[in-house]
Amino acid sequence: MIDRRGRAILFTGAIAAALILILTSAAGAQTMPIPNVSLTIGGPGGGPAKTATVIQLLFILTVLSLAPAILLLLTSFTRIVVVLSLLRHALGTQQIPPNQVIIGLALFMTFFIMAPVWNQVHTEALKPYYDEEISGEEAMDRAAVPIKGFMLKQTREKDLALFIKMSQGERPRKPTDVPLTALIPAFVISELKTAFQIGFMIYLPFFVIDMVVSSILLSMGMMMLPPIMLSLPFKLLLFVLVDGWNLVVTSLVRSFQ
């Protein structure tokens, strides 16, 4: 039998042999020719058109890098994920459902709710741009119209007036003239307020259950037993009996209509 000292010696020897093999392979690889790769803007045959194409490519990459922020701030994702998180806290189930399930459900609900808006953007902006019927600037202007319409419908006038006033800009004459720099933060805080209102209504029945269970335990003198351990089954039973997931999802979807 090999003792611990012998195993340690064998393990150290194996690591040393592996390092020698890696260093030997790296030394042999140095003799292999490595092709030269270069990235240039312009060059032979280049001109303003080619430079503009590169700039457009960089702009597209920048937009793709901002895609998560766009999904969070310009869609219904914020309200949905906040309400689902508050629901989990109201149930007192700690990390059940896990964050991946909550974010995934919120993401697909966002796709479902925003589908009419995205279809309108595709029909009025992206498709004509792909067919080379309109320019990129005009496509962006057309794409902003349905997105602004959705955001304005969910934004409170008080929140929108706050950011327009702080921007010290001219008062827009019509809804489509509202700048995105004022509309986006106003939309976000409106979504957060609506999410908290829905979360408060969700909390009430579970709060009542916690209060009743705590009062019963206190009257029985069972002060060492955590009330959440006894109230959790009752809250889960109530949520299942009323078909809670159906009610929550239905309420969230209808709140955007």
Coordinates of C-alpha atoms in Angstrom, one line a residue:
M1 CA 0.0 0.0 0.0
I2 CA 1.2 3.5 -0.8
D3 CA 1.0 6.0 2.1
R4 CA 0.1 9.6 1.9
R5 CA 3.7 10.7 1.4
G6 CA 4.2 8.3 -1.5
R7 CA 1.0 9.6 -3.1
A8 CA 2.2 13.2 -2.8
I9 CA 5.5 12.3 -4.4
L10 CA 3.8 10.6 -7.3
F11 CA 1.3 13.5 -7.8
T12 CA 4.2 16.0 -7.8
G13 CA 6.1 13.9 -10.3
A14 CA 3.0 13.7 -12.6
I15 CA 2.7 17.5 -12.5
A16 CA 6.3 18.0 -13.3
A17 CA 6.1 15.6 -16.3
A18 CA 3.1 17.4 -17.6
L19 CA 4.8 20.7 -17.4
I20 CA 7.9 19.3 -19.2
L21 CA 5.6 18.0 -22.0
I22 CA 3.8 21.4 -22.3
L23 CA 7.1 23.3 -22.5
T24 CA 8.5 20.9 -25.0
S25 CA 5.4 21.3 -27.2
A26 CA 5.6 25.1 -27.0
A27 CA 9.3 25.0 -28.0
G28 CA 8.5 22.9 -31.0
A29 CA 5.6 25.0 -32.0
Q30 CA 7.9 28.1 -32.3
T31 CA 9.3 26.7 -35.5
M32 CA 5.9 26.6 -37.2
P33 CA 5.2 29.6 -39.4
I34 CA 2.5 31.9 -38.2
P35 CA 0.5 33.8 -40.9
N36 CA 0.4 37.6 -40.6
V37 CA -3.0 39.1 -40.1
S38 CA -3.7 42.8 -40.5
L39 CA -6.8 44.9 -40.3
T40 CA -6.7 48.2 -42.2
I41 CA -9.3 50.9 -43.0
G42 CA -9.1 52.2 -46.6
G43 CA -6.0 51.0 -48.5
P44 CA -5.8 50.4 -52.2
G45 CA -9.1 51.0 -53.9
G46 CA -10.6 52.5 -50.7
G47 CA -12.4 55.7 -50.5
P48 CA -15.2 57.5 -48.7
A49 CA -17.7 54.8 -49.5
K50 CA -15.5 52.1 -48.0
T51 CA -14.8 54.2 -44.9
A52 CA -18.6 54.8 -44.5
T53 CA -19.2 51.0 -44.6
V54 CA -16.6 50.4 -41.9
I55 CA -18.2 53.1 -39.7
Q56 CA -21.6 51.5 -40.2
L57 CA -20.1 48.2 -39.2
L58 CA -18.7 49.8 -36.0
F59 CA -22.1 51.4 -35.3
I60 CA -23.9 48.0 -35.7
L61 CA -21.4 46.4 -33.3
T62 CA -22.0 49.2 -30.8
V63 CA -25.8 48.7 -31.0
L64 CA -25.3 44.9 -30.4
S65 CA -23.2 45.6 -27.3
L66 CA -26.0 47.8 -26.0
A67 CA -28.7 45.2 -26.8
P68 CA -29.1 44.0 -23.2
A69 CA -29.7 47.6 -22.0
I70 CA -32.1 48.2 -24.8
L71 CA -34.0 45.1 -23.9
L72 CA -34.2 46.2 -20.2
L73 CA -35.1 49.8 -20.6
L74 CA -37.2 50.0 -23.8
T75 CA -39.5 47.0 -23.3
S76 CA -41.8 45.5 -20.8
F77 CA -39.0 43.4 -19.2
T78 CA -38.5 45.7 -16.2
R79 CA -42.0 45.5 -14.9
I80 CA -42.3 41.8 -15.4
V81 CA -39.0 40.8 -13.7
V82 CA -39.7 43.1 -10.8
V83 CA -43.2 41.7 -10.2
L84 CA -42.0 38.1 -10.4
S85 CA -39.1 38.8 -8.0
L86 CA -41.6 40.4 -5.5
L87 CA -43.9 37.4 -5.9
R88 CA -41.0 35.1 -4.9
H89 CA -40.2 37.2 -1.8
A90 CA -43.9 37.3 -0.9
L91 CA -44.1 33.6 -1.0
G92 CA -41.0 33.4 1.2
T93 CA -39.5 30.6 -0.9
Q94 CA -36.0 32.1 -0.9
Q95 CA -34.4 31.1 -4.2
I96 CA -37.3 29.1 -5.6
P97 CA -38.1 29.7 -8.5
P98 CA -34.4 30.3 -9.3
N99 CA -33.2 33.5 -10.9
Q100 CA -32.7 31.7 -14.3
V101 CA -36.4 30.7 -14.3
I102 CA -37.6 34.1 -13.4
I103 CA -35.4 35.9 -16.0
G104 CA -36.3 33.3 -18.7
L105 CA -40.0 33.7 -18.0
A106 CA -39.8 37.5 -18.0
L107 CA -37.8 37.3 -21.3
F108 CA -40.3 35.2 -23.2
M109 CA -43.2 37.2 -21.8
T110 CA -41.4 40.3 -23.1
F111 CA -41.1 38.7 -26.5
F112 CA -44.9 38.0 -26.4
I113 CA -45.9 41.5 -25.3
M114 CA -43.5 43.3 -27.6
A115 CA -44.3 41.2 -30.7
P116 CA -46.8 43.6 -32.3
V117 CA -44.3 46.5 -31.8
W118 CA -41.4 44.5 -33.3
N119 CA -43.6 43.4 -36.2
Q120 CA -44.4 47.0 -37.0
V121 CA -40.7 48.0 -36.8
H122 CA -39.8 45.2 -39.2
T123 CA -42.6 46.1 -41.6
E124 CA -42.1 49.9 -41.6
A125 CA -38.4 50.2 -41.1
L126 CA -36.2 47.1 -41.4
K127 CA -37.8 45.5 -44.5
P128 CA -37.7 48.7 -46.6
Y129 CA -34.1 49.3 -45.5
Y130 CA -33.1 45.7 -46.5
D131 CA -34.7 46.3 -49.8
E132 CA -32.7 49.5 -50.2
E133 CA -35.9 51.6 -50.5
I134 CA -34.9 54.0 -47.6
S135 CA -31.7 55.1 -46.0
G136 CA -30.4 54.1 -42.7
E137 CA -31.3 57.4 -41.0
E138 CA -34.9 57.2 -42.3
A139 CA -35.1 53.6 -41.1
M140 CA -34.1 54.6 -37.6
D141 CA -36.7 57.4 -37.6
R142 CA -39.4 55.0 -38.7
A143 CA -38.3 52.4 -36.1
A144 CA -38.5 54.9 -33.3
V145 CA -42.2 55.7 -34.0
P146 CA -43.8 52.4 -32.7
I147 CA -41.3 52.1 -29.9
K148 CA -42.1 55.6 -28.7
G149 CA -45.8 54.9 -29.0
F150 CA -45.5 51.9 -26.7
M151 CA -43.4 53.8 -24.2
L152 CA -45.6 56.8 -24.2
K153 CA -48.7 54.6 -23.6
Q154 CA -47.0 53.2 -20.4
T155 CA -45.4 56.4 -19.2
R156 CA -47.1 58.7 -16.7
E157 CA -47.4 62.4 -17.7
K158 CA -46.0 63.5 -14.4
D159 CA -42.8 61.5 -14.9
L160 CA -42.4 62.6 -18.5
A161 CA -43.0 66.3 -17.6
L162 CA -40.3 66.0 -14.9
F163 CA -37.5 64.9 -17.3
I164 CA -38.6 67.4 -20.0
K165 CA -38.5 70.2 -17.4
M166 CA -35.1 69.1 -16.1
S167 CA -33.7 68.9 -19.7
Q168 CA -34.6 72.6 -20.1
G169 CA -35.6 71.9 -23.7
E170 CA -38.6 73.1 -25.7
R171 CA -42.0 71.6 -24.8
P172 CA -42.9 69.0 -27.5
R173 CA -45.9 69.9 -29.6
K174 CA -46.9 66.3 -30.2
P175 CA -46.1 62.9 -28.6
T176 CA -43.8 61.9 -31.4
D177 CA -41.6 65.0 -30.8
V178 CA -40.7 63.8 -27.3
P179 CA -36.9 63.1 -27.2
L180 CA -35.7 59.7 -26.2
T181 CA -33.3 61.2 -23.7
A182 CA -36.3 62.3 -21.6
L183 CA -38.7 59.5 -22.6
I184 CA -36.5 56.5 -21.6
P185 CA -35.9 57.5 -17.9
A186 CA -39.5 58.6 -17.5
F187 CA -40.6 55.2 -18.9
V188 CA -38.3 53.3 -16.5
I189 CA -39.5 55.0 -13.3
S190 CA -43.1 54.6 -14.4
E191 CA -42.5 50.9 -15.0
L192 CA -40.9 50.6 -11.5
K193 CA -43.8 52.4 -9.9
T194 CA -46.4 50.2 -11.6
A195 CA -44.4 47.1 -10.7
F196 CA -44.3 48.1 -7.0
Q197 CA -48.1 48.7 -7.1
I198 CA -48.7 45.2 -8.5
G199 CA -46.2 43.8 -6.0
F200 CA -48.0 45.4 -3.1
M201 CA -51.3 43.8 -4.1
I202 CA -49.6 40.4 -4.4
Y203 CA -48.0 40.8 -0.9
L204 CA -51.3 41.5 0.9
P205 CA -52.8 38.0 1.1
F206 CA -49.5 36.4 2.0
F207 CA -48.9 39.1 4.7
V208 CA -52.3 38.3 6.2
I209 CA -51.3 34.6 6.4
D210 CA -48.0 35.5 8.1
M211 CA -49.8 37.6 10.6
V212 CA -52.4 34.9 11.5
V213 CA -49.7 32.2 11.9
S214 CA -47.6 34.5 14.0
S215 CA -50.5 35.4 16.3
I216 CA -51.4 31.7 16.7
L217 CA -47.8 30.7 17.6
L218 CA -47.6 33.6 20.0
S219 CA -50.9 32.7 21.8
M220 CA -49.7 29.1 22.1
G221 CA -46.4 30.1 23.6
M222 CA -44.4 28.6 20.7
M223 CA -42.0 31.6 20.4
M224 CA -39.0 29.5 19.4
L225 CA -40.7 28.2 16.2
P226 CA -40.1 30.5 13.2
P227 CA -43.5 31.6 11.8
I228 CA -42.2 31.4 8.2
M229 CA -41.7 27.6 8.5
L230 CA -45.4 27.1 9.4
S231 CA -46.8 29.8 7.1
L232 CA -45.0 28.7 3.9
P233 CA -47.1 25.5 3.3
F234 CA -50.3 27.6 3.7
K235 CA -49.0 30.3 1.3
L236 CA -48.1 27.7 -1.3
L237 CA -51.5 26.0 -0.9
L238 CA -53.3 29.3 -1.3
F239 CA -51.2 30.2 -4.4
V240 CA -51.9 26.8 -6.0
L241 CA -55.6 26.8 -5.2
V242 CA -56.2 30.2 -6.8
D243 CA -54.0 29.2 -9.8
G244 CA -51.6 32.0 -8.9
W245 CA -49.2 31.8 -11.9
N246 CA -52.1 32.1 -14.3
L247 CA -53.5 35.1 -12.5
V248 CA -50.1 36.9 -12.2
V249 CA -49.2 36.3 -15.9
T250 CA -52.7 37.3 -17.1
S251 CA -52.5 40.5 -15.0
L252 CA -49.1 41.4 -16.3
V253 CA -50.0 40.9 -19.9
R254 CA -53.3 42.9 -19.6
S255 CA -51.5 45.7 -17.8
F256 CA -49.8 46.6 -21.1
Q257 CA -52.9 46.5 -23.2

